[in-house]
Amino acid sequence: MEVVLQSLNIPLSVETVCVFTAPVFSAFAAWAAYLLTKEVKGTGAGLTAAVLLAMVPSYISRSVAGSYDNEAVAIFALIFTFYLYVKTLNTGSLFYATLNSIAYFYMVCSWGGYTFIINLIPMHVLLCIVTGRYSSRLYIAYAPLVVLGTLLAALVPVVGFNAVMTSEHFASFLVFIVIHVVALAYYIKGILSPKMFKVAATLVVSVGLVVGCAVIAVLVAVVASSPTKGWSGRSLSLLDPTYASKYIPIIASVSEHQPPTWPSYFMDLNVLAFLVPAGIIACFSPLSDASSFVILYLVMSVYFSGVMVRLMLVLAPAACIMSGIALSEAFDVFTRSIKFYITNLSESLQIDAGDAVPGNGVSPQNDVLKTDKKEDTLKERPSRKNKKKEKETIEKPSVKSKAEKKPLVLPVEASFFALFLTVLLGGFYVVHSVWAAAEAYSAPSIVLTSHSHDGLHVFDDFREAYAWLSHNTEVDDKVASWWDYGYQTTAMANRTVIVDNNTWNNTHIATVGTAMSSPEKAAWEIFNSLDVKYVLVVFGGLVGYPSDDINKFLWMVRIGGGVFPHIKEPDYLRDGQYRIDSQATPTMLNSLMYKLSYFRFVETDGGKGYDRVRRTEIGKKHFKLTHFEEVFTTHHWMVRIYKLKPQKNRIRGKTKKSKSKTSFTTTPRSGTTKKNPWH
């Protein structure tokens, strides 16, 4: 693509691609939402859903310009895969089934959340089989996806044989067996007599049970050999919300993995949260395979969004689809009622005009008399043909009225008022979405702002600290900090970090957490063994920034204690409470994180040491650092950088004593192993 644009003299840099990737794919996602909703409820619902998805705050948070994140691409792949699945359900086309497998492969390449697809579609297939909605279209939509999609997914290096060896994929294989048994039963039913079908069905069911039990036994053996029963930690944390906090604190420590609050639903969905129930009701009239799939998608996404606030991103398309269906159906009812009123009004005006203006000199009374005479003659001479016609004319409307439901027509006043409220609701949604995009999701995360009575305040401490690191340290110096700031330090300061946002290496992160939780000397030994020159901490006690390292400190303790047992969380708590005041435990007051955060803090407010985030005075106010020295603190004290002091030379008196003691012993060789600083 870049070569083509360059040949056309259109300059395109990698930075430009990164900036505009998310907005471009958000437009693709709106188009995919239109296609999916169109297959479910028609063009009007599809257009409404696309408009809603284009502005939903939950998706804007991941698709603003400059948000170079794989989730912006993955949501488009998710919706487009669902569209191709529903399209195959409606058409039974093997061409769309093949495209569905390719779209699933694209989703596997984009995001680890592809397991949501490979579990949701089998659930829908099983639901259709149980409710008696099996058809050849369902088989064509599902079977190629499992076979071709799994083979393509195994080609992705990150996935590999996990596509067939992990529990996240077993549901698709079990349903694959079930749908083949059902398909065989339907095939036999079509070619055999009822008596023979009972015998054949018994045979098929017994063989199917034997094969199914054998497959289940193999799966159980594979699962039992894994300590997590074949499930990944993130999947187990979704199925059991308490699992991560018990066994994998690194997952639970991420703020995006916390359960959402009710205001977050209103913030990310706004009025869509109230329109979703109406969309569900509309999908049940009538219920089809496509509408049942959308309902199942909504139900599952609501559950997962309740477990992790990050998965509000998966709920947003489902909410937009349901809200689009609800608004489209409501607009149809309101406009139909208004149109019905207008047509009736025009007909009544025409009748009134015809009564007022007589035509060709014939009075309306003569017309009435003529029609009456015709009716009398027809009544006097009824023939067999006329009787048959009368019966047919009487019977046909009754049959039509039974077959076709009378469309809902509301009073015109109620229709106008409801239409006005609907437009007002849409305007409120647009205003909220624009506000959320501008205030909450468009500002860079590295530059912070706050509003107060005296105006806007800008906190540019992060860039200030990274600029200092870039200009005042050596290129090969290593920086230790908590993993939240790893990518930023690497990109903006161009320095090597010990841990970063790639949280797969739990032991490395636990090592840094152990160092931050240890006393100063033990922490120095750990950092020195890692060849660290500088330590960076984020502190918000002066300006009231709540997302600082002191508030994250307990997660450092938990993660470090999960690998190194000598770090115990109760040692940092006083009667089960996390405190930094005079009631804090000695372990907490002597930890490296406490010292690096509150060093010289009493100088900012005349000796009080009042922490604005924790809203209390600190417990240990006056202390000195022996193994670290402060080299830089930003303007608002939000980022503090310390340098490891070099190892002290031995004192002369101690060296004489050590020489006299060791004169009769052999000196250790240089090849002896060092003491492990983590134990």
Short mmCIF file of C-alpha atoms in Angstrom, two decimals, residues 61-397:
data_model
loop_
_atom_site.label_atom_id
_atom_site.label_comp_id
_atom_site.label_asym_id
_atom_site.label_seq_id
_atom_site.Cartn_x
_atom_site.Cartn_y
_atom_site.Cartn_z
CA SER A 61 -12.28 5.21 23.63
CA ARG A 62 -10.37 2.71 21.45
CA SER A 63 -10.80 4.26 18.00
CA VAL A 64 -9.78 7.91 18.31
CA ALA A 65 -7.01 9.14 16.04
CA GLY A 66 -3.66 8.17 17.54
CA SER A 67 -5.08 5.25 19.52
CA TYR A 68 -2.97 2.62 17.81
CA ASP A 69 -4.52 -0.41 19.50
CA ASN A 70 -5.40 -3.81 18.10
CA GLU A 71 -8.85 -3.66 19.69
CA ALA A 72 -10.00 -1.01 17.20
CA VAL A 73 -9.24 -3.47 14.41
CA ALA A 74 -10.58 -6.47 16.33
CA ILE A 75 -14.08 -5.04 16.85
CA PHE A 76 -14.50 -4.66 13.10
CA ALA A 77 -13.31 -8.25 12.61
CA LEU A 78 -15.71 -9.43 15.34
CA ILE A 79 -18.79 -7.76 13.83
CA PHE A 80 -17.86 -8.76 10.28
CA THR A 81 -17.42 -12.41 11.29
CA PHE A 82 -20.85 -12.37 12.93
CA TYR A 83 -22.34 -10.77 9.80
CA LEU A 84 -20.94 -13.49 7.54
CA TYR A 85 -22.23 -16.17 9.90
CA VAL A 86 -25.75 -14.67 9.90
CA LYS A 87 -25.56 -14.16 6.13
CA THR A 88 -24.75 -17.85 5.71
CA LEU A 89 -27.65 -18.74 8.03
CA ASN A 90 -30.05 -16.74 5.87
CA THR A 91 -28.76 -17.89 2.48
CA GLY A 92 -27.15 -21.29 3.04
CA SER A 93 -24.32 -20.27 0.71
CA LEU A 94 -21.04 -22.13 0.95
CA PHE A 95 -19.31 -19.05 -0.48
CA TYR A 96 -20.29 -16.95 2.54
CA ALA A 97 -19.34 -19.83 4.84
CA THR A 98 -15.82 -19.80 3.38
CA LEU A 99 -15.61 -16.02 3.79
CA ASN A 100 -16.76 -16.49 7.38
CA SER A 101 -13.81 -18.79 8.08
CA ILE A 102 -11.40 -16.27 6.54
CA ALA A 103 -12.90 -13.46 8.63
CA TYR A 104 -12.48 -15.63 11.73
CA PHE A 105 -8.83 -16.16 10.81
CA TYR A 106 -8.43 -12.38 10.55
CA MET A 107 -9.95 -12.03 14.01
CA VAL A 108 -7.51 -14.61 15.41
CA CYS A 109 -4.63 -12.58 13.97
CA SER A 110 -6.02 -9.36 15.47
CA TRP A 111 -6.98 -10.11 19.07
CA GLY A 112 -6.94 -12.84 21.69
CA GLY A 113 -10.66 -12.29 22.19
CA TYR A 114 -11.33 -14.54 19.20
CA THR A 115 -12.30 -17.23 21.72
CA PHE A 116 -15.52 -15.27 22.23
CA ILE A 117 -16.47 -16.07 18.62
CA ILE A 118 -15.53 -19.73 18.69
CA ASN A 119 -17.67 -20.23 21.81
CA LEU A 120 -20.63 -17.98 20.99
CA ILE A 121 -21.37 -19.51 17.57
CA PRO A 122 -21.41 -23.12 18.92
CA MET A 123 -23.76 -21.97 21.68
CA HIS A 124 -26.13 -20.56 19.05
CA VAL A 125 -25.93 -23.72 16.96
CA LEU A 126 -26.73 -25.84 20.01
CA LEU A 127 -29.62 -23.49 20.87
CA CYS A 128 -31.07 -23.91 17.37
CA ILE A 129 -30.77 -27.71 17.57
CA VAL A 130 -32.42 -27.88 21.00
CA THR A 131 -35.31 -25.61 19.96
CA GLY A 132 -35.96 -27.64 16.80
CA ARG A 133 -34.64 -25.07 14.33
CA TYR A 134 -32.06 -27.29 12.65
CA SER A 135 -31.69 -26.84 8.90
CA SER A 136 -29.14 -27.43 6.19
CA ARG A 137 -28.33 -23.73 6.29
CA LEU A 138 -27.30 -24.09 9.92
CA TYR A 139 -24.99 -26.97 9.03
CA ILE A 140 -23.39 -25.03 6.17
CA ALA A 141 -22.89 -22.01 8.42
CA TYR A 142 -21.15 -23.97 11.18
CA ALA A 143 -19.26 -27.00 9.84
CA PRO A 144 -16.87 -25.13 7.49
CA LEU A 145 -16.15 -22.59 10.22
CA VAL A 146 -14.94 -25.27 12.64
CA VAL A 147 -12.83 -27.16 10.10
CA LEU A 148 -11.37 -24.38 7.97
CA GLY A 149 -11.33 -21.79 10.77
CA THR A 150 -9.43 -24.06 13.15
CA LEU A 151 -6.87 -24.96 10.50
CA LEU A 152 -6.30 -21.30 9.70
CA ALA A 153 -6.12 -20.34 13.39
CA ALA A 154 -3.41 -22.95 13.94
CA LEU A 155 -1.25 -21.10 11.40
CA VAL A 156 -0.99 -18.09 13.73
CA PRO A 157 2.28 -18.51 15.70
CA VAL A 158 0.82 -17.24 18.96
CA VAL A 159 -2.05 -19.74 18.79
CA GLY A 160 -0.52 -22.80 17.12
CA PHE A 161 -1.76 -26.09 18.56
CA ASN A 162 -3.70 -24.23 21.23
CA ALA A 163 -6.50 -24.10 18.65
CA VAL A 164 -7.11 -27.80 19.32
CA MET A 165 -5.49 -28.40 22.72
CA THR A 166 -7.05 -25.77 25.04
CA SER A 167 -10.42 -25.87 26.72
CA GLU A 168 -11.55 -22.61 25.09
CA HIS A 169 -11.95 -24.50 21.79
CA PHE A 170 -13.47 -27.76 23.02
CA ALA A 171 -17.06 -26.50 22.91
CA SER A 172 -16.84 -26.00 19.16
CA PHE A 173 -15.66 -29.60 18.65
CA LEU A 174 -18.39 -31.08 20.83
CA VAL A 175 -21.11 -29.14 19.01
CA PHE A 176 -19.47 -30.19 15.73
CA ILE A 177 -20.08 -33.82 16.70
CA VAL A 178 -23.64 -33.08 17.83
CA ILE A 179 -24.62 -31.32 14.61
CA HIS A 180 -23.30 -34.24 12.54
CA VAL A 181 -25.35 -36.71 14.57
CA VAL A 182 -28.45 -34.53 14.10
CA ALA A 183 -27.74 -34.13 10.38
CA LEU A 184 -27.41 -37.89 9.99
CA ALA A 185 -30.68 -38.42 11.85
CA TYR A 186 -32.52 -35.97 9.58
CA TYR A 187 -31.02 -37.60 6.49
CA ILE A 188 -32.07 -41.08 7.58
CA LYS A 189 -35.54 -39.79 8.43
CA GLY A 190 -35.98 -38.55 4.88
CA ILE A 191 -35.16 -41.84 3.17
CA LEU A 192 -36.64 -44.41 5.55
CA SER A 193 -40.13 -45.31 6.65
CA PRO A 194 -41.21 -44.32 10.17
CA LYS A 195 -40.72 -47.86 11.52
CA MET A 196 -37.27 -48.22 10.01
CA PHE A 197 -36.40 -44.72 11.17
CA LYS A 198 -36.99 -45.66 14.81
CA VAL A 199 -34.55 -48.56 14.50
CA ALA A 200 -31.99 -46.46 12.65
CA ALA A 201 -32.38 -43.58 15.10
CA THR A 202 -31.71 -45.93 18.01
CA LEU A 203 -28.59 -47.19 16.27
CA VAL A 204 -27.37 -43.68 15.40
CA VAL A 205 -27.99 -42.39 18.91
CA SER A 206 -26.19 -45.35 20.53
CA VAL A 207 -23.19 -45.02 18.21
CA GLY A 208 -23.18 -41.28 18.71
CA LEU A 209 -23.19 -41.69 22.47
CA VAL A 210 -20.26 -44.11 22.29
CA VAL A 211 -18.26 -41.76 20.06
CA GLY A 212 -19.22 -38.77 22.18
CA CYS A 213 -18.19 -40.50 25.39
CA ALA A 214 -14.86 -41.48 23.84
CA VAL A 215 -14.20 -37.90 22.72
CA ILE A 216 -15.21 -36.54 26.12
CA ALA A 217 -12.89 -39.05 27.82
CA VAL A 218 -9.98 -37.89 25.66
CA LEU A 219 -10.78 -34.26 26.39
CA VAL A 220 -11.04 -34.94 30.12
CA ALA A 221 -7.65 -36.68 30.05
CA VAL A 222 -6.09 -33.72 28.26
CA VAL A 223 -7.74 -31.23 30.59
CA ALA A 224 -6.83 -33.15 33.74
CA SER A 225 -3.15 -33.05 32.85
CA SER A 226 -3.18 -29.24 33.03
CA PRO A 227 -3.13 -27.48 36.42
CA THR A 228 -5.63 -24.92 35.10
CA LYS A 229 -7.77 -27.62 33.45
CA GLY A 230 -6.79 -26.43 30.00
CA TRP A 231 -8.06 -22.89 30.50
CA SER A 232 -5.92 -19.80 30.30
CA GLY A 233 -5.76 -17.45 33.26
CA ARG A 234 -7.74 -14.74 31.50
CA SER A 235 -10.49 -17.18 30.53
CA LEU A 236 -10.73 -18.50 34.08
CA SER A 237 -10.95 -14.96 35.42
CA LEU A 238 -13.96 -14.42 33.12
CA LEU A 239 -15.70 -17.61 34.15
CA ASP A 240 -14.84 -17.10 37.83
CA PRO A 241 -14.45 -13.38 38.66
CA THR A 242 -12.65 -14.22 41.92
CA TYR A 243 -10.04 -16.46 40.27
CA ALA A 244 -7.61 -13.70 39.25
CA SER A 245 -7.54 -12.05 42.66
CA LYS A 246 -6.79 -15.42 44.29
CA TYR A 247 -4.24 -16.93 41.93
CA ILE A 248 -3.11 -14.41 39.28
CA PRO A 249 -2.83 -10.96 40.86
CA ILE A 250 -1.08 -9.56 37.78
CA ILE A 251 -4.40 -9.86 35.89
CA ALA A 252 -6.47 -8.48 38.75
CA SER A 253 -4.09 -5.53 39.20
CA VAL A 254 -5.00 -4.04 35.80
CA SER A 255 -7.67 -1.38 36.21
CA GLU A 256 -9.39 -2.47 32.98
CA HIS A 257 -9.92 -5.92 34.48
CA GLN A 258 -11.99 -4.62 37.38
CA PRO A 259 -15.80 -4.97 37.39
CA PRO A 260 -17.58 -1.85 36.10
CA THR A 261 -19.83 0.39 38.15
CA TRP A 262 -23.34 1.39 37.09
CA PRO A 263 -22.25 4.92 36.11
CA SER A 264 -19.71 3.43 33.71
CA TYR A 265 -22.55 1.82 31.75
CA PHE A 266 -24.25 5.18 31.38
CA MET A 267 -20.95 6.83 30.52
CA ASP A 268 -20.07 4.33 27.79
CA LEU A 269 -23.55 3.53 26.44
CA ASN A 270 -25.75 6.43 27.55
CA VAL A 271 -29.36 6.06 26.30
CA LEU A 272 -28.54 2.76 24.59
CA ALA A 273 -28.77 1.05 27.98
CA PHE A 274 -32.50 1.94 28.08
CA LEU A 275 -33.21 1.08 24.44
CA VAL A 276 -31.70 -2.43 24.57
CA PRO A 277 -34.76 -4.09 26.25
CA ALA A 278 -37.03 -2.68 23.53
CA GLY A 279 -34.69 -4.11 20.90
CA ILE A 280 -34.86 -7.55 22.53
CA ILE A 281 -38.67 -7.46 22.41
CA ALA A 282 -38.56 -6.44 18.74
CA CYS A 283 -36.27 -9.39 17.96
CA PHE A 284 -38.90 -11.80 19.28
CA SER A 285 -41.51 -10.62 16.76
CA PRO A 286 -40.89 -12.72 14.79
CA LEU A 287 -38.06 -14.83 16.16
CA SER A 288 -35.63 -16.05 13.51
CA ASP A 289 -32.21 -17.71 13.56
CA ALA A 290 -30.54 -14.35 12.96
CA SER A 291 -32.46 -12.52 15.69
CA SER A 292 -31.86 -15.33 18.19
CA PHE A 293 -28.13 -15.07 17.48
CA VAL A 294 -28.14 -11.33 18.15
CA ILE A 295 -30.03 -11.88 21.42
CA LEU A 296 -27.50 -14.51 22.51
CA TYR A 297 -24.64 -12.18 21.57
CA LEU A 298 -26.14 -9.44 23.72
CA VAL A 299 -26.72 -11.70 26.74
CA MET A 300 -23.17 -13.06 26.71
CA SER A 301 -21.58 -9.65 26.19
CA VAL A 302 -23.60 -8.20 29.08
CA TYR A 303 -22.25 -10.93 31.37
CA PHE A 304 -18.63 -10.47 30.30
CA SER A 305 -18.84 -6.69 30.54
CA GLY A 306 -20.04 -7.14 34.12
CA VAL A 307 -16.87 -9.09 34.90
CA MET A 308 -14.35 -6.73 33.23
CA VAL A 309 -14.89 -3.09 32.39
CA ARG A 310 -12.58 -3.59 29.43
CA LEU A 311 -15.18 -5.83 27.77
CA MET A 312 -17.66 -2.96 27.57
CA LEU A 313 -16.03 -2.70 24.16
CA VAL A 314 -17.61 -6.04 23.17
CA LEU A 315 -20.99 -4.98 24.57
CA ALA A 316 -21.08 -1.70 22.61
CA PRO A 317 -21.80 -3.23 19.14
CA ALA A 318 -24.53 -5.49 20.58
CA ALA A 319 -26.13 -2.53 22.35
CA CYS A 320 -26.00 -0.45 19.16
CA ILE A 321 -27.59 -3.27 17.14
CA MET A 322 -30.42 -3.74 19.64
CA SER A 323 -30.97 0.00 19.99
CA GLY A 324 -30.97 0.40 16.20
CA ILE A 325 -33.66 -2.27 15.92
CA ALA A 326 -35.73 -0.63 18.67
CA LEU A 327 -35.47 2.87 17.17
CA SER A 328 -36.23 1.60 13.67
CA GLU A 329 -39.35 -0.24 14.81
CA ALA A 330 -40.47 2.78 16.83
CA PHE A 331 -39.97 5.12 13.86
CA ASP A 332 -41.99 2.74 11.68
CA VAL A 333 -44.91 2.81 14.10
CA PHE A 334 -44.83 6.59 14.57
CA THR A 335 -44.49 7.45 10.89
CA ARG A 336 -47.12 4.87 9.91
CA SER A 337 -49.57 6.42 12.35
CA ILE A 338 -48.89 9.91 11.06
CA LYS A 339 -49.15 8.74 7.44
CA PHE A 340 -52.43 6.94 8.20
CA TYR A 341 -53.83 10.11 9.72
CA ILE A 342 -52.73 12.22 6.74
CA THR A 343 -54.27 9.82 4.19
CA ASN A 344 -57.55 9.70 6.11
CA LEU A 345 -57.57 13.47 6.33
CA SER A 346 -56.98 13.86 2.58
CA GLU A 347 -59.72 11.33 1.76
CA SER A 348 -62.20 13.11 4.00
CA LEU A 349 -61.33 16.44 2.36
CA GLN A 350 -61.90 14.93 -1.10
CA ILE A 351 -65.25 13.51 -0.02
CA ASP A 352 -66.26 16.88 1.39
CA ALA A 353 -65.20 18.58 -1.84
CA GLY A 354 -67.20 16.05 -3.93
CA ASP A 355 -70.31 16.61 -1.83
CA ALA A 356 -70.06 20.38 -2.15
CA VAL A 357 -69.60 20.49 -6.00
CA PRO A 358 -72.35 18.48 -7.98
CA GLY A 359 -71.31 17.22 -11.42
CA ASN A 360 -73.18 17.30 -14.85
CA GLY A 361 -76.41 18.76 -13.45
CA VAL A 362 -77.36 15.58 -11.65
CA SER A 363 -78.19 15.99 -8.02
CA PRO A 364 -76.70 13.72 -5.42
CA GLN A 365 -80.21 12.61 -4.48
CA ASN A 366 -80.68 11.05 -7.94
CA ASP A 367 -77.39 9.18 -7.51
CA VAL A 368 -78.55 7.78 -4.22
CA LEU A 369 -81.87 6.73 -5.75
CA LYS A 370 -80.11 5.00 -8.64
CA THR A 371 -77.83 3.07 -6.37
CA ASP A 372 -80.75 2.07 -4.19
CA LYS A 373 -82.64 0.78 -7.22
CA LYS A 374 -79.64 -1.26 -8.34
CA GLU A 375 -79.33 -2.78 -4.91
CA ASP A 376 -83.04 -3.64 -4.88
CA THR A 377 -82.83 -5.35 -8.25
CA LEU A 378 -79.84 -7.36 -7.11
CA LYS A 379 -81.67 -8.40 -3.97
CA GLU A 380 -84.82 -9.35 -5.90
CA ARG A 381 -83.04 -11.58 -8.44
CA PRO A 382 -80.26 -13.43 -6.69
CA SER A 383 -78.64 -16.00 -8.95
CA ARG A 384 -76.33 -18.90 -8.08
CA LYS A 385 -73.33 -17.05 -9.48
CA ASN A 386 -74.10 -13.97 -7.40
CA LYS A 387 -74.46 -16.17 -4.31
CA LYS A 388 -71.07 -17.76 -4.97
CA LYS A 389 -69.47 -14.35 -5.50
CA GLU A 390 -71.01 -13.01 -2.31
CA LYS A 391 -69.71 -15.98 -0.36
CA GLU A 392 -66.24 -15.53 -1.84
CA THR A 393 -66.20 -11.79 -1.09
CA ILE A 394 -67.33 -12.45 2.46
CA GLU A 395 -64.89 -15.30 3.10
CA LYS A 396 -61.76 -13.75 1.53
CA PRO A 397 -61.44 -10.73 3.88
#
